[in-house]
Phi, psi and omega in degrees: 000145178242146179240139172246117181273127180234090180290175175267193181306141183072004180073184178247122181288177186295342178268355181283142181304326179298318180292322178295314178299317180301317179297321180289323182282339177060227188291352177275009183233141174232136174257136179297156180229078178288168179297325181213130172277332187270334177236073189292140176235124186303313181298319178298316180293322177296321176296322178294322176295314180303315180297316181295319179292320180295335178286346181278134187285353182217172177277000181277057184251137173240126174277133179240099188250147176230137172053237182302332176300332177296318180292321177296315181298314182291324176295315179299316179298315181298323181286321190255341185043061188284161174265078178242164183287325180171182181218131175255119183249110184250123177058054177296139181273160174274103185285000174248004184277164183290341181261003180295133185297130180298329180294345183257033186301332180291342180275350182291341180278351182292125178252140178278111178233162179304133178252148188252037170227152178300144180204163178217136177255129175242128181218170181247152181277354177228036178288123181291348182254358181195120178288159177302324179296317179292320177300319177297317180295316178301312180301316179296318180295325176279350184065045178240155171286153176240135174244126175270137176258019178079222184263085183235021178059224182270012178054050182228196181300322179296339178282351178054048181273342183060229182294338180053067182300325179297319177298320177297321178296319177297318178297316180299314179296318180298310182293329177297327179281353181251014182305138177276147180296000000 
């Protein structure tokens, strides 16, 4: 299996669970490389996802997205209808909410529509960028299950999750359910 890491705005620092997982997975992982992490452009990020997925030698690819990366991943999936194993969407932001970053204005046009690849939404009940109600609506619009991790903030470095073993367990269970025949 191959993983494509899709961080949110500003990328994921070395204490972020995505960076820790990437280090543990080694060469079976690719991180997208958009032109800018700080001034995100949706088309640029979608092109970076496309490039990272194309670098993977098989269709056994799982996208592992966080925050703004969730919107990029879902937009890319809707545009390309790829043959990938699945997508893990962690802490998707409310792109119509008052805390959505102004620098990410190109992401405000992303609409949550049914996606035709397996997926799972993981969110927190006290995420400052997305209320539990909006997270439930996004998951329903994408036709994915939602798992709440309780009070974990934005599920990022500030949440002090470290390796985030619970998230890894959810990913393992999710990918086991997406096995190809």
